[in-house]
Coordinates of C-alpha atoms in Angstrom, one line a residue:
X14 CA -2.5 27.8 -4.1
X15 CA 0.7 25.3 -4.0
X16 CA 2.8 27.6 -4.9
X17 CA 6.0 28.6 -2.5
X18 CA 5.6 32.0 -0.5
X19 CA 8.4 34.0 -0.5
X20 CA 10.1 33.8 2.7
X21 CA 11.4 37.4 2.2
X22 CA 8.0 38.7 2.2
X23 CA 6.9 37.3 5.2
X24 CA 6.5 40.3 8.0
X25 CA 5.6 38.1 11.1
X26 CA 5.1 34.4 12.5
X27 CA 2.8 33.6 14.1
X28 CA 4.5 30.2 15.2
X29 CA 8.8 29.9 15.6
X30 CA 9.9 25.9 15.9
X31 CA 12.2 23.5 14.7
X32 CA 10.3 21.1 12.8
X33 CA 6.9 21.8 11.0
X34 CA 5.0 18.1 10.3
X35 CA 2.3 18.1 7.8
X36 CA -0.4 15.8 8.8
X37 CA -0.9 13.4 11.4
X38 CA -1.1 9.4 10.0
X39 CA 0.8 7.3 11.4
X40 CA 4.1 8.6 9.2
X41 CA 3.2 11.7 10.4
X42 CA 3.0 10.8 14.1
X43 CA 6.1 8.9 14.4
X44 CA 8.5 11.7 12.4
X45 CA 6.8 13.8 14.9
X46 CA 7.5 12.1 18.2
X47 CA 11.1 11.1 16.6
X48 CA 12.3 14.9 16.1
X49 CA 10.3 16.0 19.5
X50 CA 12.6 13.4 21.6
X51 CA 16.0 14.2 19.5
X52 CA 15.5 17.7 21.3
X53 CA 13.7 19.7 18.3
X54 CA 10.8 22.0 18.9
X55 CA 7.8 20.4 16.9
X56 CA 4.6 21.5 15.8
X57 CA 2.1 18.8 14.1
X58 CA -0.4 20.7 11.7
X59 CA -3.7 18.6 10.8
X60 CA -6.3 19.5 8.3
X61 CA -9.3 17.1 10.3
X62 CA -10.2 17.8 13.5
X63 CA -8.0 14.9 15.0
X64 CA -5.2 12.8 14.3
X65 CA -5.3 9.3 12.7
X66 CA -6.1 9.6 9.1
X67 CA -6.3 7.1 6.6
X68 CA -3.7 4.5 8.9
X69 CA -6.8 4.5 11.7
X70 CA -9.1 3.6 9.1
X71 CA -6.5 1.2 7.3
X72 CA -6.9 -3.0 8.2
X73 CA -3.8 -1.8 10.4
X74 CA -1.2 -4.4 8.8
X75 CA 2.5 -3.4 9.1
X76 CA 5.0 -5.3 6.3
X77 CA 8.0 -6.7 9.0
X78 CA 10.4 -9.3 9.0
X79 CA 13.5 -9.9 9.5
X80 CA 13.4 -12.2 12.6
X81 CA 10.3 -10.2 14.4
X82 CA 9.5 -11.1 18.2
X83 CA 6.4 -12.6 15.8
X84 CA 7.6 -14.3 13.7
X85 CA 10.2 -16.1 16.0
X86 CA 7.1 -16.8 18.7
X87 CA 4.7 -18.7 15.7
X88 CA 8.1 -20.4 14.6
X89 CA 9.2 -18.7 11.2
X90 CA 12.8 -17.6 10.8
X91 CA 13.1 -14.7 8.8
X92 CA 16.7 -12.5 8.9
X93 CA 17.4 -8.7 7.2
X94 CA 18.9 -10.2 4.5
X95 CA 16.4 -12.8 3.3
X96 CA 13.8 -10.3 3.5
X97 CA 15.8 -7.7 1.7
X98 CA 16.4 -10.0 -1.0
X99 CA 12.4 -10.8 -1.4
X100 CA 12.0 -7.3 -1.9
X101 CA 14.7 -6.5 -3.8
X102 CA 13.3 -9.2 -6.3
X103 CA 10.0 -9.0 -6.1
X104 CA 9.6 -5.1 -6.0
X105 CA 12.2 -3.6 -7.9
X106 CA 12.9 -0.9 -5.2
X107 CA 13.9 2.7 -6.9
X108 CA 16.0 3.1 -4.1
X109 CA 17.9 -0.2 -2.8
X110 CA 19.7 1.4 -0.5
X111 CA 16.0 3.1 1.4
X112 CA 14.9 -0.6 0.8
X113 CA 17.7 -2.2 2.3
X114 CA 17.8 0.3 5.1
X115 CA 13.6 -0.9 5.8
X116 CA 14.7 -4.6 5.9
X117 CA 17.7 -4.1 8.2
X118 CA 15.5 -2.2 10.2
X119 CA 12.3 -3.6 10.3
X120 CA 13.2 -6.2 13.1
X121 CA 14.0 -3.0 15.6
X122 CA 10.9 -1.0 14.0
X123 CA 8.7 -3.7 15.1
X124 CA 10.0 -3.7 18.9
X125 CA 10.3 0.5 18.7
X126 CA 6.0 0.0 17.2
X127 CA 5.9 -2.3 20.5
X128 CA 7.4 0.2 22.6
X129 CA 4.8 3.0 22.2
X130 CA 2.1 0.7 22.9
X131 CA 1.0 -0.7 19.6
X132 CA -0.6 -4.1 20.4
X133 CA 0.5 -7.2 18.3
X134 CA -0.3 -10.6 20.0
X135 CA 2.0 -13.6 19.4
X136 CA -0.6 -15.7 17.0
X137 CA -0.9 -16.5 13.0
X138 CA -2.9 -17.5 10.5
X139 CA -1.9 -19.3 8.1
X140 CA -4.5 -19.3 5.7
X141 CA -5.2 -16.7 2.4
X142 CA -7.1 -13.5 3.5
X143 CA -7.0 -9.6 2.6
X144 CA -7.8 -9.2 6.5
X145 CA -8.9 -10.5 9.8
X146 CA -12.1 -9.7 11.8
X147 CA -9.5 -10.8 14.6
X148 CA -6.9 -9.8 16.9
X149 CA -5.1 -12.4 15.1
X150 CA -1.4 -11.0 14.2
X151 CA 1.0 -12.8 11.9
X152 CA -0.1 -13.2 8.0
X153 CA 1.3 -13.5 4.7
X154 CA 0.4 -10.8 2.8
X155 CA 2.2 -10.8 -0.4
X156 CA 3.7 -12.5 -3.1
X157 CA 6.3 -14.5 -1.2
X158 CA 5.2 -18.0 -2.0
X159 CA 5.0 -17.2 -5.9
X160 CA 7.5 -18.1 -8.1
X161 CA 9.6 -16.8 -9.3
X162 CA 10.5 -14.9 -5.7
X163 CA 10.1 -17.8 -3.8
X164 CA 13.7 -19.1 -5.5
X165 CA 15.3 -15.3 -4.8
X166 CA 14.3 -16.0 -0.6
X167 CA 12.7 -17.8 1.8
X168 CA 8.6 -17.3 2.0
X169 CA 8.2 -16.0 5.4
X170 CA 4.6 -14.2 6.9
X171 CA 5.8 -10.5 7.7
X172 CA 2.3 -8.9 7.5
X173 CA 1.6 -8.1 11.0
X174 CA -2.0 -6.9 12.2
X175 CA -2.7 -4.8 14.8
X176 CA -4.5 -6.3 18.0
X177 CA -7.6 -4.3 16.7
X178 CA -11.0 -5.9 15.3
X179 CA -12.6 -5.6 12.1
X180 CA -11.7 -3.8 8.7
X181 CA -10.2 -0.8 10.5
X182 CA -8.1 -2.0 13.2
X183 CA -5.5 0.5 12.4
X184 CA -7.1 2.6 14.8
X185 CA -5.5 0.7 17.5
X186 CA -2.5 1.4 16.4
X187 CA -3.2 5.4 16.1
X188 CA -5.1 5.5 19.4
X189 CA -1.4 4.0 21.0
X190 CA 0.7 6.7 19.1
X191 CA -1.3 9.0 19.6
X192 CA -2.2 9.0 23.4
X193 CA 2.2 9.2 23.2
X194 CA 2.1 12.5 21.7
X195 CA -0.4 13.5 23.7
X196 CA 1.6 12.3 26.5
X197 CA 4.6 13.6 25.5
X198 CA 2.9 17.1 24.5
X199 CA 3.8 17.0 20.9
X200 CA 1.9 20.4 19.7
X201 CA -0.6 20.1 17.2
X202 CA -3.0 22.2 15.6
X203 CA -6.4 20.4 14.3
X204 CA -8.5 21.6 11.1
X205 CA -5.8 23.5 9.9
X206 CA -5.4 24.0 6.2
X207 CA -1.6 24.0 5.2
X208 CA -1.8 25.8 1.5
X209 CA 1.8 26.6 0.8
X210 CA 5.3 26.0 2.0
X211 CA 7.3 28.8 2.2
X212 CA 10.8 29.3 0.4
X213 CA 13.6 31.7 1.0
X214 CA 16.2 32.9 -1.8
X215 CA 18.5 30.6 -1.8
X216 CA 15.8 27.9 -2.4
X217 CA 15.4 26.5 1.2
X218 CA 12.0 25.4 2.7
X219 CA 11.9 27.6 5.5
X220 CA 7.7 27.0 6.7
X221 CA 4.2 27.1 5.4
X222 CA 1.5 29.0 5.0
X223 CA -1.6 28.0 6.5
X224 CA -5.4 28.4 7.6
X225 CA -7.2 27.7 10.7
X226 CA -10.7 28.9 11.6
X227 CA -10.9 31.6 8.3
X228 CA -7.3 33.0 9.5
X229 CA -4.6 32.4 7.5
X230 CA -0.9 32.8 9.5
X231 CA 3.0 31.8 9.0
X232 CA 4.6 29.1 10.7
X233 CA 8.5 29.3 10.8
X234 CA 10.4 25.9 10.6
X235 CA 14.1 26.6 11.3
X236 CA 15.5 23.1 11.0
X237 CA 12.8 21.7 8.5
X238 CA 9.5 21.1 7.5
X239 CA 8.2 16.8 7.0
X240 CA 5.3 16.5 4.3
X241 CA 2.9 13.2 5.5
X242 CA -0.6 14.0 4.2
X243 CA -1.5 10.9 2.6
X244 CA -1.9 9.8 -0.7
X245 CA -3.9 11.4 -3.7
X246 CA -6.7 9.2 -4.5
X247 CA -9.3 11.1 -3.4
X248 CA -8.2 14.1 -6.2
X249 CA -10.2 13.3 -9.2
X250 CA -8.0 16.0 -11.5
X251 CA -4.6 13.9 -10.2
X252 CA -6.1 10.8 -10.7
X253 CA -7.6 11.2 -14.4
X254 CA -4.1 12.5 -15.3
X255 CA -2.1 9.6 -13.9
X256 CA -5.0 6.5 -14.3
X257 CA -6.4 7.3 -17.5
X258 CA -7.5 3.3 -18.0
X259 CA -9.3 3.5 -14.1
X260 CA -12.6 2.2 -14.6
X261 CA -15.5 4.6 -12.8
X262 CA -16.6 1.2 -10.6
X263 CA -13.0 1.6 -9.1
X264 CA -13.3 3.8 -4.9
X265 CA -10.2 5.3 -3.6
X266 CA -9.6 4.0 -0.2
X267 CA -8.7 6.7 2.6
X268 CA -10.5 9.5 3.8
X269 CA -11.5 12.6 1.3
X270 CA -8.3 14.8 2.7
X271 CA -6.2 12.2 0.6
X272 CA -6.4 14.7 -2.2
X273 CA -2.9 15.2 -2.8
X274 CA -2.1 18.5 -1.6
X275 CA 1.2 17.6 0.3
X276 CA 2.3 16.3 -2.9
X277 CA 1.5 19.3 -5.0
X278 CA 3.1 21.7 -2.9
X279 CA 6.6 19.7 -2.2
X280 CA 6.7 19.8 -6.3
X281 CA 5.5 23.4 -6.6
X282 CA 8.5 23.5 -3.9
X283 CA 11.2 21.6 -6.0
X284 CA 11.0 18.2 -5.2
X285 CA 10.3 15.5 -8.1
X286 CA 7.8 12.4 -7.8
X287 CA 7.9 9.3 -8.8
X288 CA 5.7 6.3 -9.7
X289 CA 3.0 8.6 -10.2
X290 CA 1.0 5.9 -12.7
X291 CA 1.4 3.3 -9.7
X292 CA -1.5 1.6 -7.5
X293 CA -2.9 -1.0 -6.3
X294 CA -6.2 -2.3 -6.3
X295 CA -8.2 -4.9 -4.6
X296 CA -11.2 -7.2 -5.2
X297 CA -9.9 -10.5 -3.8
X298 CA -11.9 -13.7 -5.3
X299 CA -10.6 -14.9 -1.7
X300 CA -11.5 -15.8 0.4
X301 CA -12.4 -18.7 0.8
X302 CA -9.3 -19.5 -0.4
X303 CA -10.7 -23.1 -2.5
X304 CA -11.4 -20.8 -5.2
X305 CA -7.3 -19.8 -5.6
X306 CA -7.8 -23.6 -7.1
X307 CA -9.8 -22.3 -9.9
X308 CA -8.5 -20.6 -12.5
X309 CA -8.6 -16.6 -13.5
X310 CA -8.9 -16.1 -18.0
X311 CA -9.5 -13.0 -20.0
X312 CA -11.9 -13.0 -22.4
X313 CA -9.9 -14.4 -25.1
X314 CA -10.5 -17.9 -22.6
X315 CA -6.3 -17.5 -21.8
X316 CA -4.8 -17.6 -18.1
X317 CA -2.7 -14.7 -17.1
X318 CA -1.8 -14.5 -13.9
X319 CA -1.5 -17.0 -11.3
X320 CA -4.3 -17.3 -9.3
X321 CA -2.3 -18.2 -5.9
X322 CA -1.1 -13.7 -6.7
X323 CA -1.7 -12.1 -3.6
X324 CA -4.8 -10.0 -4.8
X325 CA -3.4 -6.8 -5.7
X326 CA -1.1 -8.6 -8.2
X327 CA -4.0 -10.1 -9.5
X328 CA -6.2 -6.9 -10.1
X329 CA -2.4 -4.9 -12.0
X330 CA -2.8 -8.0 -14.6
X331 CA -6.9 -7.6 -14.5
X332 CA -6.2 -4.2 -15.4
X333 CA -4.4 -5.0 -18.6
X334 CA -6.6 -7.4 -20.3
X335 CA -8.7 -6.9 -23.3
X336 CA -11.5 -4.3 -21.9
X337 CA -10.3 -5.1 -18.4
X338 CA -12.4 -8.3 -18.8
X339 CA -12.1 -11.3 -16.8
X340 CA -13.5 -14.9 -15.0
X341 CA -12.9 -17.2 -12.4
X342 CA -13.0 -20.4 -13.6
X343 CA -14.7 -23.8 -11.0
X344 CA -15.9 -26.9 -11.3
X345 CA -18.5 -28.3 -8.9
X346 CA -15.8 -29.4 -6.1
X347 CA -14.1 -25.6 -5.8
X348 CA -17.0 -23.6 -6.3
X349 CA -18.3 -21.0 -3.3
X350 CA -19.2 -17.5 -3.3
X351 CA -16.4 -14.7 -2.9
X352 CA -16.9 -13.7 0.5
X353 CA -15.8 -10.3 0.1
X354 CA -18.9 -9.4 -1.1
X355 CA -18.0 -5.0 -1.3
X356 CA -16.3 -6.9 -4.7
X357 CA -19.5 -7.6 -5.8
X358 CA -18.3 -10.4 -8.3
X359 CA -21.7 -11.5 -10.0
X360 CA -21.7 -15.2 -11.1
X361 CA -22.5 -15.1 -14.6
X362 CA -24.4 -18.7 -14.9
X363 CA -23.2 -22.6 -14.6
X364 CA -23.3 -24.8 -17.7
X365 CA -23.2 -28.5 -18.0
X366 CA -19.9 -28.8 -20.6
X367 CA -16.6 -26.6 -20.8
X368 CA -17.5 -25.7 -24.8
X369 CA -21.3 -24.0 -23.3
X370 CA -19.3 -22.0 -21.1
X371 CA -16.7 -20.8 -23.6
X372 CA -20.0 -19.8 -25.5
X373 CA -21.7 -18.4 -22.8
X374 CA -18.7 -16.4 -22.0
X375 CA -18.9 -15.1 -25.5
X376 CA -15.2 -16.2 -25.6
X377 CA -13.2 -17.2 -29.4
X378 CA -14.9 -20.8 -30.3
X379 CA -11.7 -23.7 -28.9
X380 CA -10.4 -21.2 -26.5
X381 CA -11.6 -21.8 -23.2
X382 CA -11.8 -25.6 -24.2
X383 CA -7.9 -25.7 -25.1
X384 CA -6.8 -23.7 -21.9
X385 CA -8.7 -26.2 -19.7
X386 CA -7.7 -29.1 -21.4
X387 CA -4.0 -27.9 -20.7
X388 CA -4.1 -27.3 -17.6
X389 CA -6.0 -30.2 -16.4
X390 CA -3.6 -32.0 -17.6
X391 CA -0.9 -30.2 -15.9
X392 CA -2.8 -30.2 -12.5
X393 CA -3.3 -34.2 -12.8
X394 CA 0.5 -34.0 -12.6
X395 CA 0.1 -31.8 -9.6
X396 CA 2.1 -29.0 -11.0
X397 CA 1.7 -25.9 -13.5
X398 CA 3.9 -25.4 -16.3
X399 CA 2.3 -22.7 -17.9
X400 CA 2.0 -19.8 -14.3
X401 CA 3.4 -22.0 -11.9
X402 CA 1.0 -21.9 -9.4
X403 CA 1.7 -24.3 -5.7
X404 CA 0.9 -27.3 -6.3
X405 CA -1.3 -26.4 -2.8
X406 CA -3.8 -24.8 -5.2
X407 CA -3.5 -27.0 -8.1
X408 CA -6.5 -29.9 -8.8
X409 CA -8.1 -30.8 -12.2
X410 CA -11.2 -28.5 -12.8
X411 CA -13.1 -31.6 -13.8
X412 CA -15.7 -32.4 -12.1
X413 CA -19.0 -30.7 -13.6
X414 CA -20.9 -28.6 -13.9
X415 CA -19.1 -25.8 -14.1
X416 CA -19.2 -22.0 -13.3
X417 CA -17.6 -18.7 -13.8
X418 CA -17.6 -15.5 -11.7
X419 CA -17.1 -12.3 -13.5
X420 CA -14.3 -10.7 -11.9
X421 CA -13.8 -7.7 -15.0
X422 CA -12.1 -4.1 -13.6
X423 CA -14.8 -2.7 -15.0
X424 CA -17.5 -4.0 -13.8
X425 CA -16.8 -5.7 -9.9
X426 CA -16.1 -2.8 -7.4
X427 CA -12.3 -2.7 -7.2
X428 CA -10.7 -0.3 -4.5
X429 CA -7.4 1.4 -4.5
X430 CA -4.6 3.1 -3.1
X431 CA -1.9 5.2 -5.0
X432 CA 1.8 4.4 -5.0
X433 CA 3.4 7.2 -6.2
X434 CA 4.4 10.5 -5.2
X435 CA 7.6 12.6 -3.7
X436 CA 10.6 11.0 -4.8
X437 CA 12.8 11.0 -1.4
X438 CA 16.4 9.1 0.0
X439 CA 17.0 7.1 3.0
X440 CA 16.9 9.6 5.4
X441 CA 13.3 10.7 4.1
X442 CA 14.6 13.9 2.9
X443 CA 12.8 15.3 -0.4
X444 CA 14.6 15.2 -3.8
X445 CA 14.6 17.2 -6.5
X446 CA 14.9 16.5 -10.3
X447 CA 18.6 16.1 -10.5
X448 CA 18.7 14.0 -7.1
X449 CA 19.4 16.6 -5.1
X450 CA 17.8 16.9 -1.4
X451 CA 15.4 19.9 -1.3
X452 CA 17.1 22.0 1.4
X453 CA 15.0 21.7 4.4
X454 CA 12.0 19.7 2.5
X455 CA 11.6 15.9 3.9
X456 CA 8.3 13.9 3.2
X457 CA 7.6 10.2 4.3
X458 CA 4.1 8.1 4.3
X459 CA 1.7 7.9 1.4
X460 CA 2.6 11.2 -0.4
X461 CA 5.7 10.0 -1.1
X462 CA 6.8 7.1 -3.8
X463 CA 6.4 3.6 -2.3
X464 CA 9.1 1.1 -2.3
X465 CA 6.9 -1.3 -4.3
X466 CA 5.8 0.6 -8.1
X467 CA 2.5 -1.0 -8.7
X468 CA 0.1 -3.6 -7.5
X469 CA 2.1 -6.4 -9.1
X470 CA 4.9 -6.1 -6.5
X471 CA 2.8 -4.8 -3.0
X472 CA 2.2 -6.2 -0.1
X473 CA -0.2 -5.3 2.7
X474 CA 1.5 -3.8 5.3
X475 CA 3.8 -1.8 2.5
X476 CA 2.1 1.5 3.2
X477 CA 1.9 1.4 7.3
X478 CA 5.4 -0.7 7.6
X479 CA 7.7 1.4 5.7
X480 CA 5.4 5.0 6.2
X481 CA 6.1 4.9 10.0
X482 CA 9.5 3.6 9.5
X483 CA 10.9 6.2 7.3
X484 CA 8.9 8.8 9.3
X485 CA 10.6 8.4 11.6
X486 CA 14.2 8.8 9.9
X487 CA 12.6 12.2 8.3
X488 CA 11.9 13.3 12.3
X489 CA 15.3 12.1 13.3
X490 CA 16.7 13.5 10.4
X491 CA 15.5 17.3 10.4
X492 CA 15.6 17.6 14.3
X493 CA 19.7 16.9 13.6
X494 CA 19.8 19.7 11.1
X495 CA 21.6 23.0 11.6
X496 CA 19.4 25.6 12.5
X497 CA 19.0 28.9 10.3
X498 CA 18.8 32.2 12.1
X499 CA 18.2 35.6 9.9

C-alpha cells in the first residue's frame, strides 16, 4: 500500500479523464470545479460516503484580507500588501512567493467564495473568541495586534466566518460548493478507497489505484492527478513519529479519514514534505476575554508568552515549558471561569497572599512573588516591558484573593490540527526533494505544508482560506496541462 503502480502494467481503465481529485474538502471541491470549468474532464474520488470532510465540520473561518467586501462594510482598510507583510512577518512563509500570491489574491478569493454561494454577512465582532455560535462574520483571528507584527503592518480582522451557527458552521460553506458541483455535474465517486497513485517510466503520475465496494480498478488521469485528503492527525504511527512530546490528553480535530494517506502516497510517489513537526493546538483560557488580563507562568512562577497570543500561539509556548506545565494567574477583579469548558482547565484553589499561591503551586520559593511584583509594577504604568502585551489587557493583579487555573498540556484537553505535509509551489503543483515539480502530481488543502510552520504563527482561517485558494490554482493548473496519449 502507498506505493506507485506501475503504469506499464496496467492492462485496462476502468475510468479515462483529465484530472483525478483525491478527496472532497473544501480544497478538494474548488480544484475540482476550477479544472471542470477550464474545459478538463474531472472525476472527484471520496473515501466517505459524501463530500464535506473535515472543512464541514471545521468553525468554517476563512483567513482574507486585503480590502474584502467585509472588511470595507464594518470599516477596516486592509490592502494586499499590508496583509502580505503581516504574514510575511509573522509566519515566516517557506514559500513567499505562494504567500504573496494568497495575499494578492485573497481580496478576489473572497468575492470568487461569494460567487458560489458561500454566505458571509456584512457584521463583526470585535471582541476575543476561538468562534461564534453566530452568523456573525468578521473576527480577528490571529496574532495581528501582538507586538512585534503589529509594527511590520497594520492589525486588521481578516478571519471571516461562514453565515453558519455553532462550532461547525463550515458546513454552510460545503453544502454551497457542493450543491455547485452537483450542479455543474462534477463526477464523483463516494466510499472509494484511493490506495496508490500510479507512475509511468519516465516518472510521471499518470492515475491511481483504487477500491470501491470490495473492487479494486484503475483510473487514468491524462493531464494530472490533485492530492486533497486532509491532514494526518488521526494516524497514530505518523503522529508518534513527528509529536513525540504530544501529551495523550491532546484529540486530533477532523474526522478519522484524516489519517494521512494522501500524504504518504504523494511521497511514496516522489514528492517531499515539509513542516512535518508543525501544529497547532487549542485550549483557549478565552473567553471571556477579562482573563487575557491575568497572566499565564510555568512552573518555575516565570511569564512566557503574552497572554493577549491568539490561543494557538499560546498552547506552541505551553508546549515547551518544564513538563508542559502551566497557570493562569487572577486576582479577585479578573477572575471567571474559562468558558470553553471541552478545555477542561481545573482551578487549582484561591489563597489569601501571592507567597501561599507560589507555595500551593509547588513553585521555587520568591518566584511567583518576584514576577508579580514586576509586573504590577509595569501594569500600574499601563504597559509591559517584559512580553509587551496591549495596554487593553494590562491592569495590576492586586486586588486579593487570588487564583490560578491550571492550564498544563498535559493535563487540560488540548486539540489539534497538523501543519505539515507535501511541500508544493504556487501553482499547487507537488515538489520533490530537489525542488522539482513531480510531473503530473499537484496537492493543495491540509495534506500539504501550510503557509504558517507551527502554532506560534497560525491563524484561524489559515487552513480553509489558503486550502480553497490554492485548490483552486492546482484545478486551474492541471486542467492547462498537455495531455499524454500512449
Amino acid at each position: 500500500m502507498f506505493e506507485p503502480h506501475s503504469y506499464e502494467s496496467v492492462s485496462s481503465w476502468t475510468h479515462d479523464v483529465d484530472v483525478i481529485v483525491i478527496g472532497q474538502g473544501v480544497a478538494g471541491t474548488c480544484a475540482a470545479l476550477e479544472a471542470q470549468r477550464a474545459g478538463a474532464n474531472v472525476l472527484v474520488l471520496e473515501r466517505a460516503s459524501g463530500g464535506g470532510g473535515a472543512s464541514a465540520l471545521s468553525s468554517g473561518i476563512y483567513y482574507l484580507g486585503g480590502g474584502t467586501a467585509v472588511q470595507e462594510a464594518c470599516g477596516y482598510e486592509d490592502s494586499p500588501e499590508n496583509m502580505y507583510r503581516y504574514i510575511a512577518a509573522s509566519m515566516d512563509p517557506l514559500d513567499p512567493s505562494a504567500a504573496r500570491d494568497f495575499a494578492m489574491g485573497s481580496k478576489d478569493h473572497f468575492d470568487w467564495l461569494e460567487a458560489q454561494g458561500v454566505p458571509f454577512e456584512r457584521t463583526c465582532f470585535k471582541g476575543k473568541a476561538v468562534f461564534l455560535n453566530d452568523t456573525t462574520c468578521l473576527m480577528s483571528t490571529g496574532n495581528e495586534k501582538l507586538w512585534p507584527y503589529n509594527l511590520a503592518a497594520t492589525p486588521a480582522p481578516r478571519g471571516h466566518k461562514v453565515a453558519g451557527s455553532g462550532e461547525n458552521a463550515g458546513a454552510a460553506a460545503m453544502q454551497a460548493l457542493l450543491a455547485r458541483c452537483e450542479d455543474e455535474q462534477v463526477p464523483a465517486l463516494y466510499d472509494c478507497r484511493v490506495e496508490a497513485l500510479v507512475r509511468d517510466a519516465q516518472g510521471r503520475i499518470r492515475g491511481v489505484y483504487a477500491i470501491k465496494d470490495g473492487e479494486g480498478f484503475y483510473a487514468r488521469a491524462n493531464r494530472g492527478v490533485i492530492v486533497t485528503t486532509g491532514g494526518f492527525n488521526y494516524s497514530p504511527e505518523m503522529v508518534k513519529e513527528n509529536f513525540p512530546r504530544l501529551s495523550p490528553t491532546a484529540d486530533p480535530l477532523g474526522t478519522p479519514h484524516n489519517s494521512g494517506e494522501g500524504l504518504r502516497m504523494a511521497v511514496a510517489a516522489g514528492a517531499s514534505t515539509t513542516g512535518m513537526e508543525g501544529l497547532i493546538a487549542t485550549a483557549s483560557i478565552y473567553p471571556p476575554g477579562q482573563l487575557i488580563k491575568g497572566i499565564i507562568v510555568n512552573n518555575c512562577g516565570e511569564r512566557f508568552v503574552a497572554e493577549d497570543s491568539y490561543h494557538g500561539r499560546t498552547a506552541s509556548f505551553i508546549m515547551e515549558q518544564p513538563d508542559q506545565e502551566a497557570y493562569l494567574i487572577v486576582d479577585e477583579e479578573v477572575f471567571a471561569y474559562p468558558e470553553i469548558e471541552s478545555a477542561q482547565h481545573r482551578l487549582v484553589d484561591g489563597w489569601e497572599s501571592i507567597s501561599e499561591m507560589e507555595a500551593g503551586l509547588n513553585m521555587p520559593e520568591g518566584s511567583l512573588q518576584a514576577t508579580l511584583a514586576q509586573y504590577n509594577e509595569d501594569a500600574a504604568r499601563g504597559e509591559d516591558s517584559f512580553l509587551h502585551k496591549d495596554p487593553e489587557w494590562v491592569k495590576p493583579l492586586d486586588k486579593g484573593p487570588w487564583a490560578a487555573f491550571d492550564i498544563s498540556f498535559t493535563r487540560s484537553i488540548y486539540l489539534y490540527i497538523t501543519l505539515g505535509g507535501v511541500t508544493t509551489n504556487r501553482h499547487g503543483q507537488a515538489l520533490d526533494t530537489n525542488g522539482g515539480a513531480v510531473p503530473g502530481l499537484y496537492a493543495a488543502g491540509a495534506c500539504t505544508a501550510h503557509i504558517p510552520r507551527s502554532g506560534k504563527s497560525y491563524a484561524s482561517g489559515m487552513s480553509l482560506g489558503p486550502g480553497s485558494f490554492f485548490g483552486r490554482k492546482a484545478g486551474l493548473h492541471a486542467a492547462a496541462a498537455a495531455p499524454l496519449a500512449d
